[in-house]
Coordinates of C-alpha atoms in Angstrom, one line a residue:
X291 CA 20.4 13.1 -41.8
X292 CA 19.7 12.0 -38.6
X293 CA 18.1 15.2 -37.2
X294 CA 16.5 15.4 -40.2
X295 CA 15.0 12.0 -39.7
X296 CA 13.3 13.1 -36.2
X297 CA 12.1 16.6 -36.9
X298 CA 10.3 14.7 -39.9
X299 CA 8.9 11.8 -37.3
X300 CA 8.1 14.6 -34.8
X301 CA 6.2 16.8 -37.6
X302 CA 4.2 14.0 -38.2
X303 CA 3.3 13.5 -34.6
X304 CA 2.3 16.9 -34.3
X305 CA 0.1 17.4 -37.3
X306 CA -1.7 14.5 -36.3
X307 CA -5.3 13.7 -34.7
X308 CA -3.2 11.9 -32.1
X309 CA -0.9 14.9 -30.7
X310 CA -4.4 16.7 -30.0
X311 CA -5.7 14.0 -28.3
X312 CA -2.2 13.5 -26.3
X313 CA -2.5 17.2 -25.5
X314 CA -6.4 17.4 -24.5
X315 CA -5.4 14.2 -22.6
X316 CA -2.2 15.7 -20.6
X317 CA -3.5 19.1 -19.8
X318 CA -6.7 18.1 -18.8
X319 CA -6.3 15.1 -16.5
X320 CA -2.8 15.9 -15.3
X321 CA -3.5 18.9 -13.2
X322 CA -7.2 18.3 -12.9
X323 CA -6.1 15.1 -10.9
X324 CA -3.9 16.7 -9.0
X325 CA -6.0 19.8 -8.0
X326 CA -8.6 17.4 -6.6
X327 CA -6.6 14.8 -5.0
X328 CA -4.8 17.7 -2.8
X329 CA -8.2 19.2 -1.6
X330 CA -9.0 15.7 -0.7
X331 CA -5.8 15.5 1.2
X332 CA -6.3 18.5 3.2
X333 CA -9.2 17.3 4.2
X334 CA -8.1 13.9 5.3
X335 CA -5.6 16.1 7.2
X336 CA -8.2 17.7 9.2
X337 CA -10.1 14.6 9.9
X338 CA -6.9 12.9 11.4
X339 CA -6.3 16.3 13.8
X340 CA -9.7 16.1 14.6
X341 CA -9.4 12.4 15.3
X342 CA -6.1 12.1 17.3
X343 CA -7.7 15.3 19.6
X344 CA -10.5 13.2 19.6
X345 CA -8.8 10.2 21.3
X346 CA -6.8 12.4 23.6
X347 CA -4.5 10.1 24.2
X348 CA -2.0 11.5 26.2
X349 CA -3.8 12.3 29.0
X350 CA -5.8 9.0 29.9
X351 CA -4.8 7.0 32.8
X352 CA -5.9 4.0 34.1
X353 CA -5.7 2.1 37.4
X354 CA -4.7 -1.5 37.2
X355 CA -7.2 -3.0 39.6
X356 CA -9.9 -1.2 37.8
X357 CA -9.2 -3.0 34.4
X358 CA -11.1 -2.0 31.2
X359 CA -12.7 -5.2 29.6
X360 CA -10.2 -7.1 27.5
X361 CA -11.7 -6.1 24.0
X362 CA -11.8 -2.7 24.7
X363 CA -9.5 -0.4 23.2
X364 CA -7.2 1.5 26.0
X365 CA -5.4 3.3 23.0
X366 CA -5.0 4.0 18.9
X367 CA -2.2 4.5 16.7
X368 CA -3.3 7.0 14.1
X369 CA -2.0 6.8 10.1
X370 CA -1.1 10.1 9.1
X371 CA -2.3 11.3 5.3
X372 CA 0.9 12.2 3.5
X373 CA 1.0 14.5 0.8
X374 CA 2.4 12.6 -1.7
X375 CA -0.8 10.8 -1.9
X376 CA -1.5 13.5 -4.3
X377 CA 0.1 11.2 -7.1
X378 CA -1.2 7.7 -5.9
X379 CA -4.1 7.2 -3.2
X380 CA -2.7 3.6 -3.7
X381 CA -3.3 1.7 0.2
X382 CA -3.7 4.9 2.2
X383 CA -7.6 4.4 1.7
X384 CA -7.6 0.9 2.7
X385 CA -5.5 0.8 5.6
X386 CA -7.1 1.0 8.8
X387 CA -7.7 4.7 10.0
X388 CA -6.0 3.8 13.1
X389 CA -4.4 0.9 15.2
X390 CA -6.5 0.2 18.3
X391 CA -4.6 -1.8 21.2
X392 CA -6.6 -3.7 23.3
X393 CA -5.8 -6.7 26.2
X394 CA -6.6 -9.2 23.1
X395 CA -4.7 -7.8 20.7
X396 CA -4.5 -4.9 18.4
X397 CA -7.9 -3.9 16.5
X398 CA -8.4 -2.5 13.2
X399 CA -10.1 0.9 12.9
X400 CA -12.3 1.6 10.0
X401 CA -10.9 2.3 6.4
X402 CA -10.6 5.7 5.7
X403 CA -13.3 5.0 2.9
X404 CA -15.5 3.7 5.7
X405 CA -18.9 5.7 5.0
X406 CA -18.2 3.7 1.4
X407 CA -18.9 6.6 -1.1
X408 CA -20.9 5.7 -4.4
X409 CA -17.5 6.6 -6.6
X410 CA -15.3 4.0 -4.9
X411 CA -17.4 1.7 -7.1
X412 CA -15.4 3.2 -10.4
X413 CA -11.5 2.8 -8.6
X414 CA -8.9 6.0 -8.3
X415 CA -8.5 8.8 -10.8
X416 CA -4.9 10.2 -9.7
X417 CA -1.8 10.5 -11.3
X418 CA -0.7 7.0 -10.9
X419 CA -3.9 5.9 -13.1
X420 CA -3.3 8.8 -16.0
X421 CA 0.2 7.2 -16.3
X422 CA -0.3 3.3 -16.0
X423 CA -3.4 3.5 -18.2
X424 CA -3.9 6.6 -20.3
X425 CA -0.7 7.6 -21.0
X426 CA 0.3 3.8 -21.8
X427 CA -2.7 3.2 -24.4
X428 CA -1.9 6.9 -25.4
X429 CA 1.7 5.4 -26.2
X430 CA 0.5 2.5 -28.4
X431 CA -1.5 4.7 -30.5
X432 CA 1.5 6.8 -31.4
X433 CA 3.4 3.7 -32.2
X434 CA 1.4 0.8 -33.7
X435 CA 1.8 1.9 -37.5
X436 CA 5.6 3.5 -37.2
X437 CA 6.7 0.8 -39.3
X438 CA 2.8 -1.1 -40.5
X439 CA 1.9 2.3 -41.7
X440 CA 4.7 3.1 -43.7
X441 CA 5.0 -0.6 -45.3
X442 CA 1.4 -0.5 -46.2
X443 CA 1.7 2.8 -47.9
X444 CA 4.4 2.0 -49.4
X445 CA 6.9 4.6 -48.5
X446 CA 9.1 2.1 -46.6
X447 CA 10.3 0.7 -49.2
X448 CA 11.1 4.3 -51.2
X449 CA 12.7 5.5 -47.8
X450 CA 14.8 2.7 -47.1
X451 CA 16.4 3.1 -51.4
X452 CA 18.2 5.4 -50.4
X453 CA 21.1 5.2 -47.9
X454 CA 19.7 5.4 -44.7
X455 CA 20.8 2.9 -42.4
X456 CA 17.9 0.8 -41.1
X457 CA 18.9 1.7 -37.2
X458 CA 18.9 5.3 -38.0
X459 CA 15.6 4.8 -39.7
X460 CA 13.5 3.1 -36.5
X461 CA 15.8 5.3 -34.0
X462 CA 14.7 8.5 -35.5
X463 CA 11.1 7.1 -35.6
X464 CA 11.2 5.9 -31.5
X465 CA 13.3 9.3 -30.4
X466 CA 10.9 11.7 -32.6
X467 CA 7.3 10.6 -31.0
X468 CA 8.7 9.5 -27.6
X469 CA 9.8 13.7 -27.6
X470 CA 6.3 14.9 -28.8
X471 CA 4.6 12.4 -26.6
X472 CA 7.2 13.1 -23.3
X473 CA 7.2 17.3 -23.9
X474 CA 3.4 17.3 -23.7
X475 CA 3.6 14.7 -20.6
X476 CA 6.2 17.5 -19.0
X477 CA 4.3 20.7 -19.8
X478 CA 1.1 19.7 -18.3
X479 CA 3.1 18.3 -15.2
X480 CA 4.5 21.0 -14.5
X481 CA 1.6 23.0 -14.6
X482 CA -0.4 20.4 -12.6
X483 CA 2.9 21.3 -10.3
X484 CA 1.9 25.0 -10.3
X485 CA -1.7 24.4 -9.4
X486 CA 0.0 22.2 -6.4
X487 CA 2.2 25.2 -5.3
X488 CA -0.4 28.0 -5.2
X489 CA -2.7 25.5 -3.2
X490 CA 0.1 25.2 -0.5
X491 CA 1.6 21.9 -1.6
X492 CA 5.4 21.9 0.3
X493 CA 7.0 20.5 -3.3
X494 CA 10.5 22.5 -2.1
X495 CA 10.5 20.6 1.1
X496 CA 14.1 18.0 1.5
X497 CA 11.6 15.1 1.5
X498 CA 8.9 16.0 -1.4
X499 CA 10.4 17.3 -3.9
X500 CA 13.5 14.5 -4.9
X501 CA 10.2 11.8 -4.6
X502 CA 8.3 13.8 -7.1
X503 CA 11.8 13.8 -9.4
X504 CA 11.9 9.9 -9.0
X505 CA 8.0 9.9 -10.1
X506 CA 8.6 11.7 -13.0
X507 CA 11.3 9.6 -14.0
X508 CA 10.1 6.2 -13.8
X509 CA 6.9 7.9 -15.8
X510 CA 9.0 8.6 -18.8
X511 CA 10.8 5.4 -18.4
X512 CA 7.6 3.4 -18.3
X513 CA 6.1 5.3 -21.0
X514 CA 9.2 4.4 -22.8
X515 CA 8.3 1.0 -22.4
X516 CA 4.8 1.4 -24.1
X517 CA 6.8 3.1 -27.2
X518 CA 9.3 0.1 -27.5
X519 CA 6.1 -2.4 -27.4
X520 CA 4.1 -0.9 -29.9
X521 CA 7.1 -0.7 -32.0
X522 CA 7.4 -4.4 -31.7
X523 CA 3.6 -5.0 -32.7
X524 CA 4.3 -2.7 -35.7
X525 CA 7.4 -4.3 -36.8
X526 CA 6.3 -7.6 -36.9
X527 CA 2.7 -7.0 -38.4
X528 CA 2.2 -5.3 -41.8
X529 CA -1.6 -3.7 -41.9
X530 CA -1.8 -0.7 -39.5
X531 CA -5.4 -2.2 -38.5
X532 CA -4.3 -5.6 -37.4
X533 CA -1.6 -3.8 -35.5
X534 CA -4.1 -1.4 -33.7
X535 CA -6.1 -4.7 -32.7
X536 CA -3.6 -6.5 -31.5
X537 CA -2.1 -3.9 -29.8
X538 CA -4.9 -2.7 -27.6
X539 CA -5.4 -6.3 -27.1
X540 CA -2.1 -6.2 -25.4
X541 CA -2.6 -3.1 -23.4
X542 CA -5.6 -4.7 -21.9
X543 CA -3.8 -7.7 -20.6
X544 CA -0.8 -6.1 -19.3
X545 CA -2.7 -3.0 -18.1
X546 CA -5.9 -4.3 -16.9
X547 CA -5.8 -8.0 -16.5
X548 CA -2.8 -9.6 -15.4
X549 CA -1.7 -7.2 -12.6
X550 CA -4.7 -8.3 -11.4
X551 CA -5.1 -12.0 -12.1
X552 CA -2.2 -12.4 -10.5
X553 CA -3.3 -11.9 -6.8
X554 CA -6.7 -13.7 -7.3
X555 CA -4.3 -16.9 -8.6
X556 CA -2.1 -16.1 -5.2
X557 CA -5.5 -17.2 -3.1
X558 CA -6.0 -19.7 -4.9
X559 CA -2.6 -21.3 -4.8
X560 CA -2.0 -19.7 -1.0
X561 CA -4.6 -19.5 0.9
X562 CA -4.8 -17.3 4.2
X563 CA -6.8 -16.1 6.7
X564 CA -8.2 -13.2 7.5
X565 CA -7.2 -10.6 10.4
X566 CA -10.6 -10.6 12.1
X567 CA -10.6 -14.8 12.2
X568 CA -7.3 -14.2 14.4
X569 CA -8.2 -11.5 16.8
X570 CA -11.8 -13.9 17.0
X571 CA -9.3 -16.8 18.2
X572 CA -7.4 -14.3 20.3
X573 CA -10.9 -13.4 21.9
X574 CA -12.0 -17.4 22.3
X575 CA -8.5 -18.2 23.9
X576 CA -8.3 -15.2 26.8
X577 CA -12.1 -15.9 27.0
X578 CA -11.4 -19.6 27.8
X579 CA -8.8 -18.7 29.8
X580 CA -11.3 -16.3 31.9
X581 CA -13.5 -19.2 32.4
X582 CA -10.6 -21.3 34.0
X583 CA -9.0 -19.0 36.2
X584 CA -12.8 -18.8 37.8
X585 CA -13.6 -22.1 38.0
X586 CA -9.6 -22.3 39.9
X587 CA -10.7 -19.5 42.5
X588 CA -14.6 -20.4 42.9
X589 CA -12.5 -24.0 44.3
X590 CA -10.3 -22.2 46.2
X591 CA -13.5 -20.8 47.9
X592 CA -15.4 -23.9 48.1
X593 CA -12.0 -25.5 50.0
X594 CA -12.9 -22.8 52.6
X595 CA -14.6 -25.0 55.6
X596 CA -18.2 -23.6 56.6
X597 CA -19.3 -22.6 60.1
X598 CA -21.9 -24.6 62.1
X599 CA -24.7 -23.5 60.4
X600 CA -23.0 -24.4 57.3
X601 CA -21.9 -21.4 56.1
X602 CA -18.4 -20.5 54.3
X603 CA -17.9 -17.0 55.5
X604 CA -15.3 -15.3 53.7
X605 CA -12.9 -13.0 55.8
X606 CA -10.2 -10.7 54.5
X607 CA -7.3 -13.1 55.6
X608 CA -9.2 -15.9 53.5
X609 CA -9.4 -13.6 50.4
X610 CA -6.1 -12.6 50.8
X611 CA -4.7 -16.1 51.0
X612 CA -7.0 -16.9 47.7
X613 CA -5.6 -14.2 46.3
X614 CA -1.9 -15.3 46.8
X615 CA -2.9 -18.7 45.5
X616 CA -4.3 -16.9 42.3
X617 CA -1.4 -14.9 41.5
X618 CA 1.3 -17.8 40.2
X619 CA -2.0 -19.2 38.1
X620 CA -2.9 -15.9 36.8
X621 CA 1.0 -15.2 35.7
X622 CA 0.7 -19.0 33.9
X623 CA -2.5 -18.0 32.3
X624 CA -0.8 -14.9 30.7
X625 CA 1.8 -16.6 29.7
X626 CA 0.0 -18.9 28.5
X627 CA -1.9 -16.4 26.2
X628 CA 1.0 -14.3 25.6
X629 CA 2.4 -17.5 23.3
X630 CA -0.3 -18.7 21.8
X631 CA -0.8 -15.1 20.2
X632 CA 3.1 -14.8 19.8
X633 CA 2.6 -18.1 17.5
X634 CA -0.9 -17.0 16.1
X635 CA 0.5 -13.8 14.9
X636 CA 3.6 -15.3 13.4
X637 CA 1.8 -17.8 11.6
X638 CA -0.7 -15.3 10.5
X639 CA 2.4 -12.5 9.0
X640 CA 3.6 -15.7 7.4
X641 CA 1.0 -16.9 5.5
X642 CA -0.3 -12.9 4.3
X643 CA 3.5 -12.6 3.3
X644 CA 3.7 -15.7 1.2
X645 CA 0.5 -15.2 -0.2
X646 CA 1.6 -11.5 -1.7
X647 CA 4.7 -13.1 -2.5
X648 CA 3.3 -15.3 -4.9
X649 CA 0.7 -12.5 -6.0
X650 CA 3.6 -10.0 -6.6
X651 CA 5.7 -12.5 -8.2
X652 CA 2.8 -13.2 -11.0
X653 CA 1.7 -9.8 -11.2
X654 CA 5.1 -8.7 -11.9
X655 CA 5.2 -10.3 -15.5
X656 CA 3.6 -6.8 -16.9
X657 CA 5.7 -3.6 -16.8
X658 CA 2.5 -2.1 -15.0
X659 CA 2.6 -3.5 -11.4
X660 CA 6.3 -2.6 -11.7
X661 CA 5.2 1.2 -11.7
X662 CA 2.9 0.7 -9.0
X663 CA 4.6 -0.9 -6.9
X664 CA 7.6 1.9 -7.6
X665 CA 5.5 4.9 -7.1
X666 CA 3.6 3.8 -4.5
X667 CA 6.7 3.3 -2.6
X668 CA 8.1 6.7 -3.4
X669 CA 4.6 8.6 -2.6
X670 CA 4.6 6.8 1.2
X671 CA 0.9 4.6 0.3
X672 CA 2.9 1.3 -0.9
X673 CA 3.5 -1.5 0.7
X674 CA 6.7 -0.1 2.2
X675 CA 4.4 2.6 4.6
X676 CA 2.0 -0.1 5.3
X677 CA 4.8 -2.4 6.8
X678 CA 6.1 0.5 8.9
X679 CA 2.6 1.5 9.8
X680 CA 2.0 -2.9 11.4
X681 CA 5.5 -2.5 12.6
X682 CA 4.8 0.3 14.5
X683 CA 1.5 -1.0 15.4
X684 CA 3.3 -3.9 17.5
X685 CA 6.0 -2.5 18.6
X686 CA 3.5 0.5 20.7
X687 CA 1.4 -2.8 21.7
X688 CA 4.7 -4.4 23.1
X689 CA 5.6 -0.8 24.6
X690 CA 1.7 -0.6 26.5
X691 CA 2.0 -4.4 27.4
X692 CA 5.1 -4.1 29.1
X693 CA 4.2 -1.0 31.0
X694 CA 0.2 -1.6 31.5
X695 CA -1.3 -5.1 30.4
X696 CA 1.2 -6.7 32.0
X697 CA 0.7 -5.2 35.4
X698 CA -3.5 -5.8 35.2
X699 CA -5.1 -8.1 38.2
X700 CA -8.2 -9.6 36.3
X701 CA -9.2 -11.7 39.2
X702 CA -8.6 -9.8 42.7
X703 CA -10.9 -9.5 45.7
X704 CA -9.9 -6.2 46.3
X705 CA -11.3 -3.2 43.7
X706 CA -10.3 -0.4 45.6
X707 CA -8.4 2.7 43.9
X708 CA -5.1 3.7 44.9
X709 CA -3.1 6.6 42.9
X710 CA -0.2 4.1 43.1
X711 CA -2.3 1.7 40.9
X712 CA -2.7 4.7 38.1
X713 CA -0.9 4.4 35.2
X714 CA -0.7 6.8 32.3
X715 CA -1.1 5.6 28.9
X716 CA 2.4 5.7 26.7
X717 CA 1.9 8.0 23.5
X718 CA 1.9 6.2 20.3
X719 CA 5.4 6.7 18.5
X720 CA 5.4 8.6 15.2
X721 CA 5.8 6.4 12.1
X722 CA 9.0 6.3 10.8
X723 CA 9.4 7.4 7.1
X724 CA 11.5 5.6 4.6
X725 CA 14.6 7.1 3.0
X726 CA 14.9 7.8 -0.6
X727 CA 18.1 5.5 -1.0
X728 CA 15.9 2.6 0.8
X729 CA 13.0 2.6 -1.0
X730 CA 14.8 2.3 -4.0
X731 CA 16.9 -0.6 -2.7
X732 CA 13.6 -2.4 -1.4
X733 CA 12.3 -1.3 -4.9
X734 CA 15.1 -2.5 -6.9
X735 CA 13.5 -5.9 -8.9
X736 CA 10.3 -2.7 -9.9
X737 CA 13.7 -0.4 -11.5
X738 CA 15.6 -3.4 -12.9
X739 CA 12.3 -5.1 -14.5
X740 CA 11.0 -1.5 -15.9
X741 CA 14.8 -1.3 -17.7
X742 CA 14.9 -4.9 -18.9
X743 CA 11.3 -4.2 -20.1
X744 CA 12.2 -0.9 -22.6
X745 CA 15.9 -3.2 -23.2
X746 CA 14.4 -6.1 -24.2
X747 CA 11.1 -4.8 -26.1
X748 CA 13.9 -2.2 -28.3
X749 CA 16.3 -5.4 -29.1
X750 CA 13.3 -7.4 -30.4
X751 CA 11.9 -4.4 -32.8
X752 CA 15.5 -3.8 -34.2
X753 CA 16.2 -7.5 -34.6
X754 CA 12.9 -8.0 -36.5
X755 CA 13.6 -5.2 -38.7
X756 CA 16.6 -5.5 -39.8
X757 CA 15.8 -9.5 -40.8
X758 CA 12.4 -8.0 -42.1
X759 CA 12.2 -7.9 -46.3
X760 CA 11.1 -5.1 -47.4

C-alpha cells in the first residue's frame, strides 16, 4: 500500500506542468552553468600564469643600502583559481588578485573583477545559485498544495476513509515528489558532469571528485529542506492559493532577504574599519617616523663645530660617527613601528572577525547561508581559502621581514653597492589546501543546522496533520 502510495504521488508529479518546468529548469541551467563557469576558469588560469611570469619573482634581488621606497611593493603573493569554482565563484572574485608586501605593510591587489564588467551588476549564475534559489522555489512549487490541494478538492477526506494510516499518507506524498524532483536534479548533474569531463575538468582527481560528492549531497539535503517547508505551509493552510502566497513569501525571506540582512545589521551593531584606513595609518606612522629620524641626524650634523670661516665640513670619520649614532635610533624606530602595526593589525583581524561573527550568526537563521557557507568551503572560495590565503599572506611578510626589511639602512651616508648588500627575494609559499575531514569539522554548525532544518520542518507537518480534522 505503501509503494502504491508513492508511484501514485510520483505519477502525479510527472504528468504535471511542474515536472516540465523542473526538467526545462535542470537540464538547461545545470550544465549550461557549468560549461560557462569552466571556460571562465581556464581563463582565469591563464591570466594568473601570465601574471606570476609577469612578476618574476624569483629572480629579483635587491641591495639593502639601495632601499625601494617604503610603499612600494618588493613582492606579490598570487591566489590561484581553483577548479571547483566551477560550482560556486563565491569570494574568489573579490579577493584581492594578489598580496603585495611592501616596507608598510602588505597591499591589496586589484579584485579579479577589477575592469568591473556590466554583468557583475546582476550577481553569479553558477551552480551554487541554481541550487539555493531555483531549485528551492522549484521545491515549494511541488509541495505547497500536497495536503491544501487535496483538502480543497476534497479527496483527502475520501482517501483518508479508508485505512491508510495518516503517516503513510504524508510519507508517501514527501518521498514520491522529493524522487521526481531529486532524479531530474541527478540526471542533469551528471550530464553537466560530462560536459565538465570532455572540457578537461580533473573530476577523478583524489582532491575533486569526493568535494563534488559532498556538494551533491548537501544539495539533495537542502532541497529536502525546501520539501519539508512547503509541506508545513500546506498542512497548516487549506486553499492551495493562500498556500502558494505565502509560501513564495517565505522563499523570498529566507532566500533573498535575510541571508543578507543579516550582515548589513552586523555593521550596524559592529562597526569596523576598513583595510585601506589601516595601511593609511601604517603609511602616516613610518612617515612620521621618517620625519624624526631626520630631524635626529640633521642635529647630529649641526653638533658638528664649523671651521673659521664658519663652515661645517663634513668628513668621512664625521659621517661615520653620525652614522653609528643613528643605528641604535634607527633599530628603536623600527621597533617602534614594528608594534604599533603588530597592535593595528590585531585590532583590525578582531574587529572584521567579530563583525562576521555577528553577521554569520544572523544570517544563519535561514537554511540558505547554511548551504553557502557549506559549499563554498568544499569548492576552496569560502571563507575557509580566504583565511588560508591572509594567513599566508603574513606569514611570507614575516618570512621577507625577517630576511630583507629587517636588514634595510633608511638613513645612511653611504649609497654605494656592494654584492654582499644583495639580497634575493624569498618565493612566496604555495597556499595550503584544506582537507576534506577539516572543512567539514570547521563546517559542522552549516551540516548540523541543514539536518535540524529538514528534522524540525518534517516533525512540525506530521504533528499538524495528525491533530488536523479532516
Amino acid at each position: 500500500m505503501f509503494l502504491t502510495l508513492i508511484r501514485k504521488e510520483m505519477m502525479h508529479h510527472i504528468l504535471s506542468v511542474r515536472f516540465v518546468a523542473l526538467l526545462v529548469m535542470c537540464l538547461l541551467l545545470v550544465p549550461l552553468t557549468l560549461h560557462i563557469n569552466y571556460r571562465n576558469y581556464r581563463q582565469n588560469l591563464v591570466d594568473y600564469q601570465e601574471a606570476v611570469k609577469q612578476a618574476n619573482i624569483e629572480e629579483t634581488t635587491i641591495n639593502v643600502k639601495m632601499p625601494p621606497k617604503p610603499e612600494v611593493e618588493v613582492s606579490k603573493l598570487f591566489l590561484k583559481p581553483t577548479p571547483l569554482s566551477v560550482f560556486a565563484k563565491g569570494l574568489g572574485d573579490a579577493l584581492p588578485s594578489y598580496l603585495g608586501m611592501t616596507r608598510n605593510g602588505i597591499t591589496q591587489g586589484p579584485q579579479s573583477t577589477f575592469s568591473a564588467p556590466l554583468s557583475q551588476l546582476f550577481g553569479h549564475l553558477d551552480f551554487l545559485f541554481v541550487v539555493g534559489t531555483v531549485f528551492s522555489l522549484l521545491a515549494l512549487l511541488f509541495t505547497f498544495d500536497v495536503v491544501a490541494g487535496e483538502r480543497e478538492a476534497g479527496t483527502l477526506r475520501i482517501t483518508l476513509s479508508n485505512p491508510i494510516p495518516r503517516d503513510l499518507f504524508l510519507w508517501s506524498k514527501l518521498i514520491g515528489g522529493y524522487v521526481v524532483f531529486i532524479v531530474a536534479f541527478l540526471v542533469s548533474l551528471l550530464f553537466g558532469l560530462l560536459i565538465l569531463v570532455w572540457q578537461g575538468f580533473p573530476l577523478g582527481e583524489p582532491g575533486i571528485f569526493p568535494r563534488v560528492f559532498s556538494i551533491t549531497l548537501a544539495s539533495l539535503l537542502y532541497i529536502g529542506v525546501f520539501f519539508a517547508m512547503g509541506t508545513v505551509i500546506s498542512t497548516y493552510l487549506d486553499s492551495p492559493k493562500t498556500a502558494l502566497i505565502f509560501a513564495f513569501t517565505v522563499w523570498v525571506f529566507a532566500v533573498l532577504i535575510i541571508p543578507r540582512l543579516g550582515f548589513l545589521t552586523a555593521k550596524i551593531i559592529v562597526p569596523a574599519r576598513t583595510s585601506q584606513s589601516v595601511y593609511m595609518e601604517k603609511t602616516a606612522i613610518r612617515d612620521s617616523f621618517d620625519v624624526e629620524l631626520k630631524e635626529q641626524k640633521t642635529k647630529f650634523y649641526m653638533e658638528v663645530p664649523p671651521d673659521e670661516q664658519g663652515v661645517r665640513r663634513i668628513s668621512d670619520e664625521i659621517s661615520k660617527k653620525v652614522e653609528e649614532r643613528m643605528t641604535p635610533l634607527e633599530e628603536e624606530y623600527r621597533s617602534k613601528f614594528q608594534n604599533f602595526v603588530n597592535k593595528l593589525d590585531r585590532d583590525y583581524k578582531r574587529e572584521i572577525e567579530r563583525q562576521e561573527h555577528v553577521g554569520e550568526m544572523f544570517s544563519r537563521i535561514t537554511p540558505t547561508s547554511s548551504l553557502i557557507y557549506l559549499t563554498t568551503n568544499l569548492t576552496q572560495t569560502g571563507k575557509l581559502e580566504r583565511s588560508n590565503y591572509f594567513q599566508t599572506g603574513d606569514r611570507y611578510y614575516e618570512m621577507l621581514r625577517t630576511d630583507f626589511f629587517s636588514k634595510i639602512l633608511d638613513h645612511t651616508s653611504y649609497r654605494v653597492r656592494h654584492p654582499r648588500d644583495n639580497v634575493i627575494i624569498t618565493q612566496p609559499p604555495p597556499l595550503v589546501t584544506t582537507t576534506l575531514g577539516e572543512i567539514f569539522r570547521q563546517s559542522a554548525v552549516d551540516v548540523l543546522l541543514l539536518c535540524f532544518f529538514a528534522v524540525a520542518l518534517t516533525t512540525v507537518a506530521f504533528l499538524k496533520f495528525f491533530r488536523s480534522d479532516i
